[in-house]
Coordinates of C-alpha atoms in Angstrom, one line a residue:
M567 CA -14.7 9.3 6.8
V568 CA -18.4 9.9 6.8
G569 CA -18.7 8.1 10.1
L570 CA -15.8 10.0 11.6
L571 CA -16.9 13.5 10.5
T572 CA -20.6 13.7 10.3
D573 CA -21.2 13.8 14.0
M574 CA -18.6 16.5 14.5
L575 CA -19.1 18.9 11.6
H576 CA -22.6 20.0 12.5
H577 CA -21.2 21.4 15.8
L578 CA -18.9 23.8 14.0
D579 CA -19.8 27.4 13.2
I580 CA -19.6 26.9 9.4
P581 CA -21.4 29.5 7.3
S582 CA -24.5 28.0 5.7
D583 CA -23.4 29.0 2.3
A584 CA -19.8 27.9 2.5
R585 CA -18.4 25.5 0.0
L586 CA -16.4 22.5 0.9
M587 CA -13.0 22.7 -0.8
S588 CA -11.0 19.7 0.5
V589 CA -10.9 16.9 3.1
S590 CA -7.5 15.4 4.0
A591 CA -6.1 13.1 6.7
S592 CA -2.7 13.0 8.3
T593 CA -1.0 11.3 11.2
D594 CA 0.1 13.4 14.2
P595 CA 3.9 12.7 14.6
V596 CA 3.7 13.1 18.4
D597 CA 0.9 10.7 19.4
G598 CA 0.1 8.9 16.2
S599 CA -3.5 10.1 16.2
M600 CA -5.4 10.8 12.9
V601 CA -5.9 14.5 12.1
W602 CA -8.6 15.5 9.7
T603 CA -8.4 18.8 7.9
V604 CA -11.6 20.1 6.3
Q605 CA -11.3 23.3 4.3
Y606 CA -14.4 25.5 3.5
K607 CA -14.6 28.6 1.4
A608 CA -17.2 31.2 2.5
L609 CA -19.2 32.7 -0.3
P610 CA -20.5 36.4 -0.2
V611 CA -23.8 36.9 1.6
T612 CA -26.5 38.3 -0.7
P613 CA -28.5 41.3 0.5
S614 CA -31.8 39.3 0.4
A615 CA -30.3 36.5 2.5
H616 CA -28.9 39.1 4.9
Y617 CA -32.4 40.7 5.2
A618 CA -34.0 37.4 5.9
R619 CA -31.6 36.7 8.7
E620 CA -32.0 40.1 10.2
A621 CA -35.8 39.5 10.2
G622 CA -35.3 36.5 12.4
V623 CA -36.1 33.9 9.8
Q624 CA -33.6 31.3 9.0
A625 CA -32.9 31.5 5.3
S626 CA -32.7 28.3 3.4
R627 CA -29.2 27.4 2.6
S628 CA -28.1 28.0 -0.9
T629 CA -26.8 25.1 -2.9
Q630 CA -23.7 25.0 -5.0
A631 CA -23.8 23.1 -8.3
L632 CA -21.4 20.2 -8.6
P633 CA -19.6 19.6 -11.9
G634 CA -21.6 17.1 -13.9
L635 CA -24.8 17.6 -12.0
P636 CA -27.6 19.5 -14.1
A637 CA -29.8 22.2 -12.7
S638 CA -33.6 21.6 -12.5
R639 CA -35.3 21.7 -15.8
S640 CA -38.1 23.9 -14.6
G641 CA -36.1 26.1 -12.3
A642 CA -39.1 26.3 -10.0
V643 CA -38.8 27.0 -6.4
R644 CA -40.2 24.3 -4.1
P645 CA -39.9 25.6 -0.5
E646 CA -41.6 22.5 0.9
S647 CA -38.7 20.4 -0.2
P648 CA -35.5 21.0 1.9
R649 CA -32.4 21.6 -0.2
V650 CA -29.1 20.3 0.9
P651 CA -25.9 22.1 0.0
A652 CA -23.3 20.1 -1.9
H653 CA -21.0 19.7 1.0
A654 CA -23.9 18.6 3.3
A655 CA -25.0 15.8 1.0
F656 CA -21.4 14.9 0.4
L657 CA -20.7 14.5 4.1
G658 CA -24.1 13.2 5.2
L659 CA -24.9 16.3 7.2
P660 CA -28.5 16.9 8.3
S661 CA -30.9 18.8 6.0
P662 CA -31.6 22.4 6.9
P663 CA -35.0 23.3 8.3
V664 CA -37.7 24.6 5.9
P665 CA -39.3 28.0 6.6
R666 CA -42.8 27.6 7.9
E667 CA -45.7 28.9 6.0
G668 CA -47.5 32.0 7.3
T669 CA -44.4 33.8 8.6
G670 CA -45.2 36.8 6.4
L671 CA -41.7 36.7 4.9
A672 CA -40.6 34.5 2.1
P673 CA -36.8 33.8 2.2
A674 CA -34.6 34.7 -0.7
M675 CA -34.1 31.5 -2.6
P676 CA -32.1 30.9 -5.8
P677 CA -33.5 28.8 -8.7
R678 CA -33.9 25.1 -7.8
I679 CA -30.8 22.9 -8.3
D680 CA -31.5 19.2 -7.8
I681 CA -28.7 17.8 -5.7
P682 CA -29.0 14.1 -4.6
T683 CA -29.4 14.0 -0.8
S684 CA -27.9 10.5 -0.8
M685 CA -24.9 9.7 -2.8
T686 CA -21.8 7.5 -2.6
F687 CA -18.8 8.9 -0.7
P688 CA -16.8 10.4 -2.1
M689 CA -18.5 11.1 -5.4
L690 CA -17.0 9.4 -8.3
Q691 CA -15.0 11.8 -10.3
T692 CA -15.2 12.3 -14.1
T693 CA -13.5 14.2 -16.8
A694 CA -15.0 16.4 -19.5
A695 CA -14.0 13.9 -22.2
A696 CA -15.4 11.0 -20.3
A697 CA -18.6 12.9 -19.4
E698 CA -19.3 13.5 -23.0
R699 CA -19.5 9.8 -23.5
G700 CA -21.4 9.2 -20.2
H701 CA -18.5 7.5 -18.4
L702 CA -17.5 7.9 -14.8
M703 CA -13.8 7.4 -14.1
R704 CA -13.0 3.9 -12.8
C705 CA -9.3 4.3 -12.1
F706 CA -8.3 6.6 -9.2
Q707 CA -4.8 7.7 -8.2
L708 CA -3.4 6.5 -4.9
K709 CA -1.1 8.3 -2.6
C710 CA 1.1 5.6 -0.9
I711 CA 3.2 5.3 2.2
V712 CA 7.0 5.0 1.9
Q713 CA 8.8 3.0 4.7
T714 CA 12.3 4.1 5.6
Y715 CA 13.7 1.0 7.3
A716 CA 17.4 0.9 7.9
W717 CA 18.0 -2.0 5.4
G718 CA 16.7 0.1 2.5
K719 CA 18.8 1.5 -0.3
I720 CA 19.9 5.1 0.1
G721 CA 18.4 8.0 -1.7
L722 CA 18.0 7.6 -5.5
D723 CA 19.9 4.4 -5.4
S724 CA 16.6 3.0 -4.2
A725 CA 14.0 1.9 -6.8
V726 CA 11.4 2.8 -4.1
A727 CA 12.7 6.4 -4.0
R728 CA 12.9 6.7 -7.8
I729 CA 9.3 5.5 -8.1
A730 CA 7.8 7.3 -5.1
F731 CA 9.4 10.7 -6.1
A732 CA 8.9 10.4 -9.8
E733 CA 6.7 12.9 -11.7
G734 CA 3.9 10.4 -12.0
A735 CA 3.8 9.8 -8.2
L736 CA 1.7 11.8 -5.6
S737 CA 4.6 12.9 -3.3
D738 CA 4.3 16.7 -3.6
D739 CA 4.1 17.1 0.2
I740 CA 7.4 15.3 1.0
A741 CA 10.9 15.9 -0.2
L742 CA 13.5 13.3 -1.2
E743 CA 16.4 13.1 1.3
E744 CA 19.6 11.8 -0.2
G745 CA 20.8 10.2 3.1
T746 CA 17.6 8.4 3.9
P747 CA 17.1 4.6 3.3
Y748 CA 14.0 4.1 1.2
A749 CA 13.0 0.5 1.8
E750 CA 9.4 -0.2 0.9
L751 CA 6.4 1.4 -0.9
W752 CA 3.1 0.1 0.5
M753 CA -0.1 0.0 -1.6
G754 CA -3.2 -1.2 0.2
T755 CA -5.3 -0.8 3.3
H756 CA -3.1 -2.2 6.1
P757 CA -3.3 0.3 9.0
S758 CA 0.5 0.4 9.4
G759 CA 0.7 2.1 5.9
P760 CA -2.7 2.8 4.4
S761 CA -3.0 4.3 0.9
L762 CA -5.1 7.4 0.2
V763 CA -7.4 8.0 -2.8
V764 CA -6.8 11.4 -4.3
L765 CA -9.6 13.1 -6.3
E766 CA -9.4 16.3 -8.2
Q767 CA -13.2 16.5 -9.1
P768 CA -15.7 17.7 -8.1
W769 CA -13.2 19.1 -5.6
K770 CA -9.8 18.0 -4.4
T771 CA -10.1 15.4 -1.6
I772 CA -7.7 12.9 0.0
T773 CA -9.5 9.9 1.5
P774 CA -8.2 6.7 3.1
L775 CA -8.7 3.8 0.7
S776 CA -10.5 1.8 3.3
E777 CA -13.1 4.6 3.8
W778 CA -13.4 5.0 0.0
L779 CA -14.2 1.3 -0.4
K780 CA -16.7 1.2 2.5
H781 CA -18.7 4.0 1.0
N782 CA -18.3 2.9 -2.7
P783 CA -18.8 -0.9 -2.3
E784 CA -19.9 -1.2 -5.9
L785 CA -16.3 -0.5 -7.0
G786 CA -15.0 -3.7 -5.3
G787 CA -17.0 -6.3 -7.2
S788 CA -18.4 -9.5 -5.7
K789 CA -15.0 -11.1 -5.0
S790 CA -12.8 -8.3 -3.9
M791 CA -13.7 -8.6 -0.2
A792 CA -14.4 -12.3 -0.2
T793 CA -11.4 -13.2 1.9
H794 CA -11.9 -10.3 4.3
K795 CA -15.6 -10.2 5.0
A796 CA -15.0 -9.4 8.7
H797 CA -12.9 -6.3 7.7
K798 CA -15.3 -4.2 5.6
G799 CA -13.4 -1.9 3.3
S800 CA -10.1 -3.7 3.4
V801 CA -8.2 -4.9 0.3
P802 CA -7.3 -8.6 0.8
F803 CA -3.7 -8.1 -0.5
L804 CA -0.9 -5.7 0.2
L805 CA 1.3 -4.7 -2.8
K806 CA 4.8 -3.4 -2.2
V807 CA 8.0 -2.3 -3.9
L808 CA 11.2 -3.3 -2.0
S809 CA 14.7 -1.9 -2.3
V810 CA 17.1 -4.0 -0.2
R811 CA 20.6 -2.8 0.5
T812 CA 21.5 -4.9 3.6
A813 CA 20.0 -8.2 4.5
L814 CA 16.5 -8.3 6.0
S815 CA 16.1 -10.5 9.1
I816 CA 16.0 -14.3 9.2
Q817 CA 12.3 -14.5 9.5
A818 CA 9.1 -16.5 8.9
H819 CA 5.4 -15.5 8.7
P820 CA 2.8 -17.3 10.7
D821 CA -0.2 -19.2 9.4
K822 CA -3.7 -17.9 10.3
L823 CA -4.0 -19.9 13.5
L824 CA -0.6 -18.9 14.8
A825 CA -1.2 -15.3 13.8
Q826 CA -4.3 -15.2 15.9
E827 CA -2.5 -16.6 18.9
L828 CA 0.5 -14.1 18.5
H829 CA -1.8 -11.1 18.0
A830 CA -3.8 -12.0 21.1
K831 CA -0.6 -12.4 23.3
R832 CA 1.6 -9.6 21.9
A833 CA -0.5 -7.1 19.9
D834 CA 2.4 -4.6 20.3
L835 CA 4.6 -6.9 18.2
Y836 CA 2.1 -8.8 16.0
K837 CA -0.3 -6.1 15.0
D838 CA -2.9 -8.1 13.1
D839 CA -4.3 -11.6 13.2
N840 CA -3.8 -12.6 9.6
H841 CA -1.3 -14.9 7.8
K842 CA 1.2 -13.5 5.3
P843 CA 2.0 -15.8 2.4
E844 CA 4.0 -13.6 -0.1
M845 CA 5.4 -13.6 -3.6
A846 CA 8.4 -11.5 -4.8
I847 CA 9.0 -10.7 -8.5
A848 CA 12.4 -9.4 -9.3
I849 CA 12.8 -5.9 -10.9
T850 CA 16.6 -6.2 -10.7
P851 CA 18.7 -9.3 -9.9
F852 CA 17.4 -10.2 -6.4
E853 CA 19.2 -12.2 -3.8
A854 CA 17.5 -14.2 -1.0
L855 CA 17.9 -17.0 1.5
C856 CA 14.8 -19.2 1.6
S857 CA 13.9 -22.6 3.1
F858 CA 16.3 -25.3 4.1
Q859 CA 18.8 -26.9 1.8
R860 CA 18.6 -30.7 1.3
A861 CA 19.7 -32.4 4.5
T862 CA 22.7 -34.0 2.7
S863 CA 23.8 -30.5 1.5
I864 CA 23.6 -29.2 5.1
V865 CA 25.7 -32.1 6.4
A866 CA 28.3 -31.3 3.7
N867 CA 28.4 -27.6 4.7
C868 CA 28.8 -28.6 8.4
A869 CA 31.7 -30.8 7.5
A870 CA 33.4 -27.9 5.8
C871 CA 32.6 -25.5 8.7
P872 CA 34.1 -26.7 12.0
E873 CA 33.0 -23.5 13.8
L874 CA 29.4 -24.4 13.1
V875 CA 29.8 -27.9 14.3
E876 CA 31.4 -26.7 17.5
L877 CA 28.3 -24.5 18.0
I878 CA 25.6 -27.1 17.3
G879 CA 27.3 -30.3 18.4
E880 CA 28.6 -33.3 16.5
D881 CA 25.6 -35.3 17.7
S882 CA 23.0 -33.1 16.0
V883 CA 25.0 -33.2 12.7
G884 CA 25.3 -37.0 13.0
A885 CA 21.6 -37.4 13.6
L886 CA 20.8 -35.3 10.5
D887 CA 23.3 -37.3 8.4
Q888 CA 21.8 -40.6 9.5
A889 CA 18.2 -39.4 8.7
A890 CA 19.3 -38.2 5.3
T891 CA 21.3 -41.3 4.3
S892 CA 18.6 -43.7 5.5
E893 CA 15.8 -41.9 3.9
D894 CA 14.1 -41.4 7.2
D895 CA 12.1 -38.2 7.9
A896 CA 14.8 -35.6 8.4
K897 CA 12.5 -33.0 10.0
P898 CA 13.1 -34.0 13.7
A899 CA 16.9 -34.0 13.3
L900 CA 16.8 -30.7 11.3
R901 CA 14.6 -29.1 13.9
Q902 CA 17.0 -30.1 16.7
L903 CA 20.1 -28.9 14.8
Y904 CA 18.5 -25.5 13.9
T905 CA 17.1 -24.9 17.3
R906 CA 20.5 -25.5 18.9
L907 CA 22.0 -23.0 16.5
M908 CA 19.4 -20.2 17.0
T909 CA 19.3 -20.6 20.8
A910 CA 23.0 -20.8 21.4
A911 CA 24.4 -18.3 23.9
P912 CA 25.2 -15.0 22.2
H913 CA 28.8 -14.8 23.6
V914 CA 29.5 -18.3 22.2
V915 CA 28.0 -17.4 18.9
A916 CA 30.2 -14.3 18.8
Q917 CA 33.4 -16.3 19.5
K918 CA 32.6 -19.0 16.9
L919 CA 31.8 -16.4 14.3
S920 CA 35.1 -14.6 15.1
N921 CA 37.0 -17.8 14.4
L922 CA 35.0 -18.4 11.2
I923 CA 35.6 -14.9 9.8
S924 CA 39.4 -15.1 10.7
R925 CA 39.7 -18.4 8.8
I926 CA 37.8 -17.0 5.8
E927 CA 39.9 -13.8 5.6
A928 CA 43.1 -15.9 5.8
T929 CA 42.0 -17.8 2.7
V930 CA 43.0 -16.5 -0.7
E931 CA 39.9 -14.8 -2.1
M932 CA 39.8 -16.8 -5.3
L933 CA 39.9 -20.1 -3.2
R934 CA 37.0 -19.1 -0.9
A935 CA 33.8 -21.2 -1.2
P936 CA 30.9 -19.0 -2.3
V937 CA 29.0 -19.8 0.9
D938 CA 32.0 -18.5 2.9
T939 CA 32.1 -15.3 0.9
L940 CA 28.4 -14.8 1.6
A941 CA 29.0 -15.4 5.3
L942 CA 31.8 -12.8 5.3
R943 CA 29.5 -10.3 3.6
L944 CA 26.7 -10.7 6.0
H945 CA 29.0 -10.5 9.0
T946 CA 30.1 -7.1 7.9
Q947 CA 26.5 -6.0 8.0
Y948 CA 25.5 -7.8 11.3
P949 CA 28.7 -8.6 13.3
A950 CA 28.4 -11.5 15.8
D951 CA 24.8 -12.2 14.7
V952 CA 23.8 -15.9 14.7
G953 CA 22.0 -15.3 11.4
V954 CA 25.3 -15.4 9.6
F955 CA 25.5 -19.1 10.2
C956 CA 22.2 -19.6 8.4
V957 CA 23.9 -19.3 5.0
Y958 CA 25.2 -22.9 5.6
L959 CA 21.6 -24.2 6.2
L960 CA 19.3 -22.2 3.9
N961 CA 19.1 -22.1 0.1
Y962 CA 20.7 -19.1 -1.6
I963 CA 18.9 -17.9 -4.7
C964 CA 19.4 -15.0 -7.1
L965 CA 16.3 -14.2 -9.2
K966 CA 16.7 -12.7 -12.6
P967 CA 14.4 -9.8 -13.5
G968 CA 10.9 -11.2 -14.2
E969 CA 11.5 -14.3 -12.1
A970 CA 9.5 -14.8 -8.9
L971 CA 9.8 -16.5 -5.5
F972 CA 6.8 -17.7 -3.4
M973 CA 7.2 -17.9 0.4
A974 CA 4.5 -19.9 2.2
A975 CA 3.7 -19.6 5.9
N976 CA 6.2 -21.0 8.4
E977 CA 9.1 -21.1 6.0
P978 CA 12.4 -19.4 6.9
H979 CA 13.8 -16.7 4.6
A980 CA 15.8 -13.5 4.3
Y981 CA 16.0 -11.0 1.4
L982 CA 19.6 -10.0 0.9
F983 CA 19.9 -7.5 -1.9
G984 CA 18.0 -6.0 -4.9
D985 CA 14.7 -4.5 -6.0
C986 CA 11.4 -6.4 -6.3
V987 CA 7.7 -6.1 -6.4
E988 CA 6.1 -8.1 -3.6
C989 CA 2.5 -9.0 -2.9
M990 CA 1.1 -10.7 0.1
A991 CA -2.0 -11.2 2.2
T992 CA -2.8 -8.0 4.1
S993 CA -0.6 -8.5 7.1
D994 CA 2.6 -7.2 8.7
N995 CA 3.3 -10.2 10.9
V996 CA 7.0 -11.1 11.0
V997 CA 8.7 -13.5 13.4
R998 CA 12.4 -12.7 13.5
A999 CA 15.5 -14.5 14.9
G1000 CA 18.6 -13.2 13.2
L1001 CA 20.3 -10.5 11.1
T1002 CA 18.3 -7.8 12.8
P1003 CA 18.5 -5.2 15.6
K1004 CA 14.8 -5.7 16.1
F1005 CA 13.1 -8.0 18.7
K1006 CA 14.0 -11.6 18.1
D1007 CA 11.3 -14.2 18.9
T1008 CA 13.6 -17.1 18.6
N1009 CA 11.6 -19.8 20.3
T1010 CA 8.5 -19.0 18.3
L1011 CA 10.4 -19.1 15.1
C1012 CA 12.0 -22.5 15.9
D1013 CA 8.7 -23.9 16.9
M1014 CA 6.7 -22.7 13.9
L1015 CA 8.9 -23.8 11.0
T1016 CA 7.9 -26.7 8.7
Y1017 CA 11.5 -28.0 8.4
K1018 CA 10.9 -29.1 4.8
D1019 CA 14.2 -29.4 3.0
G1020 CA 15.0 -29.2 -0.7
P1021 CA 15.8 -26.7 -3.5
V1022 CA 13.7 -23.6 -4.1
E1023 CA 11.6 -23.3 -7.2
R1024 CA 11.8 -20.2 -9.3
I1025 CA 8.4 -19.1 -10.7
Q1026 CA 8.6 -18.1 -14.3
G1027 CA 4.9 -17.0 -14.5
T1028 CA 2.3 -17.9 -17.1
P1029 CA 1.9 -15.8 -20.2
I1030 CA -1.7 -14.7 -20.6
S1031 CA -1.2 -12.3 -23.6
K1032 CA 1.6 -11.0 -25.7
F1033 CA 3.0 -8.6 -23.1
V1034 CA 1.4 -9.8 -19.8
T1035 CA 2.5 -12.6 -17.5
A1036 CA 0.5 -13.9 -14.5
F1037 CA 2.1 -15.1 -11.3
I1038 CA -0.4 -17.2 -9.3
P1039 CA 0.2 -18.5 -5.8
P1040 CA -0.8 -22.0 -4.7
P1041 CA -4.5 -22.8 -4.5
D1042 CA -4.7 -22.3 -0.7
V1043 CA -3.8 -18.7 -1.1
D1044 CA -6.8 -16.8 -2.4
E1045 CA -5.9 -13.2 -1.4
F1046 CA -3.8 -12.3 -4.5
R1047 CA -2.2 -12.9 -7.8
I1048 CA 0.0 -10.5 -9.8
E1049 CA 0.3 -9.6 -13.5
R1050 CA 3.6 -8.3 -14.9
C1051 CA 3.1 -6.0 -17.9
Q1052 CA 6.2 -5.5 -20.0
L1053 CA 5.4 -3.4 -23.0
P1054 CA 7.9 -2.4 -25.7
P1055 CA 7.9 1.1 -27.1
K1056 CA 4.9 2.3 -29.1
S1057 CA 2.8 -0.8 -28.3
T1058 CA -0.7 -1.5 -27.0
S1059 CA -1.9 -4.2 -24.6
P1060 CA -5.4 -4.8 -23.2
L1061 CA -5.8 -6.0 -19.6
K1062 CA -8.9 -8.0 -19.0
F1063 CA -11.4 -6.9 -16.4
V1064 CA -11.5 -8.8 -13.1
D1065 CA -14.4 -9.2 -10.6
G1066 CA -12.6 -7.4 -7.8
V1067 CA -10.7 -4.3 -7.1
S1068 CA -7.1 -4.2 -8.3
I1069 CA -4.0 -1.9 -7.9
L1070 CA -1.8 -1.0 -10.8
I1071 CA 1.7 0.5 -10.4
V1072 CA 4.1 1.8 -13.1
V1073 CA 7.7 1.1 -12.2
A1074 CA 9.4 2.1 -15.6
G1075 CA 8.4 4.0 -18.7
N1076 CA 5.3 5.9 -19.5
G1077 CA 2.2 6.0 -21.7
T1078 CA -1.6 6.1 -21.2
V1079 CA -4.3 3.9 -19.8
E1080 CA -7.8 3.8 -21.2
E1081 CA -10.5 2.5 -19.1
S1082 CA -14.0 1.2 -19.9
A1083 CA -16.7 -0.8 -18.1
L1084 CA -18.0 -1.9 -21.6
Q1085 CA -16.4 -4.2 -24.1
P1086 CA -12.7 -3.9 -25.0
G1087 CA -12.3 -1.3 -27.7
S1088 CA -15.1 0.9 -26.6
M1089 CA -14.2 4.5 -25.8
G1090 CA -13.5 5.3 -22.2
A1091 CA -11.7 7.8 -20.0
V1092 CA -7.9 8.1 -20.7
Q1093 CA -5.2 9.0 -18.2
S1094 CA -1.5 9.6 -18.7
I1095 CA 0.6 7.3 -16.6
A1096 CA 4.3 7.2 -15.9
V1097 CA 6.8 6.0 -13.3
G1098 CA 5.3 6.3 -9.9
T1099 CA 1.6 6.2 -11.0
V1100 CA -0.4 4.0 -8.7
L1101 CA -4.0 3.4 -9.6
L1102 CA -7.0 1.8 -7.8
V1103 CA -8.9 0.0 -10.6
S1104 CA -12.6 -0.6 -10.0
A1105 CA -14.0 -4.1 -10.5
G1106 CA -15.2 -4.9 -14.0
T1107 CA -13.0 -2.4 -15.7
H1108 CA -11.4 -3.1 -19.0
L1109 CA -7.9 -1.4 -19.3
T1110 CA -5.8 -0.7 -22.4
L1111 CA -2.2 0.2 -21.9
K1112 CA -0.4 2.2 -24.6
T1113 CA 3.3 3.2 -24.5
F1114 CA 5.4 5.9 -26.1
E1115 CA 9.1 5.7 -27.0
N1116 CA 10.2 4.3 -23.7
G1117 CA 8.0 1.3 -23.3
M1118 CA 6.6 0.4 -19.9
L1119 CA 6.9 -2.0 -17.0
A1120 CA 3.9 -2.2 -14.7
F1121 CA 2.5 -4.6 -12.2
R1122 CA -1.2 -5.2 -11.2
A1123 CA -2.3 -7.0 -8.1
M1124 CA -5.8 -8.5 -7.6
P1125 CA -7.7 -11.2 -5.6
R1126 CA -6.5 -14.6 -6.9
N1127 CA -9.9 -15.8 -8.2
A1128 CA -11.3 -12.5 -9.3

């Protein structure tokens, strides 16, 4: 924000003795431009300052003491040293001119107050209790973006809504709408949904997280930005809460090389050049389709679904059967079969699906195969969509709360129902080909997939303390890892410091978090936290969670190797 505002503010007719009250940013709903709002409070003009101005001498601007900054010990006036008002130093504005000697008139000047002319932006806030112990606060509340995609759960049925509009959340400027689908809560620096840092001291400010990190680099640690050196100020991961009512699209995420190619060709569709490996941890039972079933299982499903065979051809099924039974590489045959399905003419797909659904509905419900029941369910959500046939090819999985699923680049998947916490590399690149009204890039999807077949592994996580479980992606993913903190009522759990910035969100329960840059157990600043609280945690910060009668469920995301 310094870079954006410094060159503009000095052109404004702002009284020299005004006090900066707040700085905030918003997006213009018409053209999408960023709108900055800077509020000042004009202070009364003293008679002496007025007299100096009337005499034609520019009075030295008075300074305003900031909370936590002491006045000069001597109180002496040193006119040879320019004094910068609090808001000028805060925003990097130029220093006011010093009255020249020999003018015959000394300007009216208050006692000297030492204000640093160069400081981090925004200044780190503190509390009275923390200041007594010499601590700056190291955890800062974030205001986060809610995405209202059509597939989200409606109103308070959505965990996203219950979290985003809870008392612990910073959502006082928007109101819950019961008929709105609340799909995702984003926490990070991705430009499609950037989080904002909210400070109450020394004045209330709302600052984009990316700007906050640019101007307070010491908060990030040595490893926080390691994976995004080219993107100063960005967090290497994107943390989300998802609430899924209807199926998301049949999709895959590109690897880094493909992401760069797609972004260069279609920046309107693929808005960044990064890959997007992701991990989902279930909050409620969470259903998904992911990766291809074993080739033998796909052949068996085709044998039981003549409508699918008519669509893709008996020869493609036979080729896959031969590869599976002879232990040959099944990938070429699976690629051919899947490509035929996804590129089939829409009117043919619609006819074959109509035949399939008629056959399923004519079957007694208790005799229907589970995969047929799932196909019928998805068809009610996306009639005549080729993605319905994917249930016969992809693995169906239902995660229990606390179980996780990792999706590597170039693997097909679709989330079907439930609530989860999801973490990924900072990207919003999605290649879609079914179960969606959005743009389908079918050829790209069919070309990019790995076509690995086999069952999906549920990730149980690794316990790292009594109440904390770590979920760590494969070694080639260094952008993130996640900690799940499940605390029973009236309990305490330390969270070790990490050499990188992290984000903590409370999704259930309440309590307090105590922070310290020193050893665990030392006194530090304490904040109350509850459902909806999202905190940016500085690198090297020890945290201690304490719960009340309700216990707590929280998640913390951080760079993998921090």
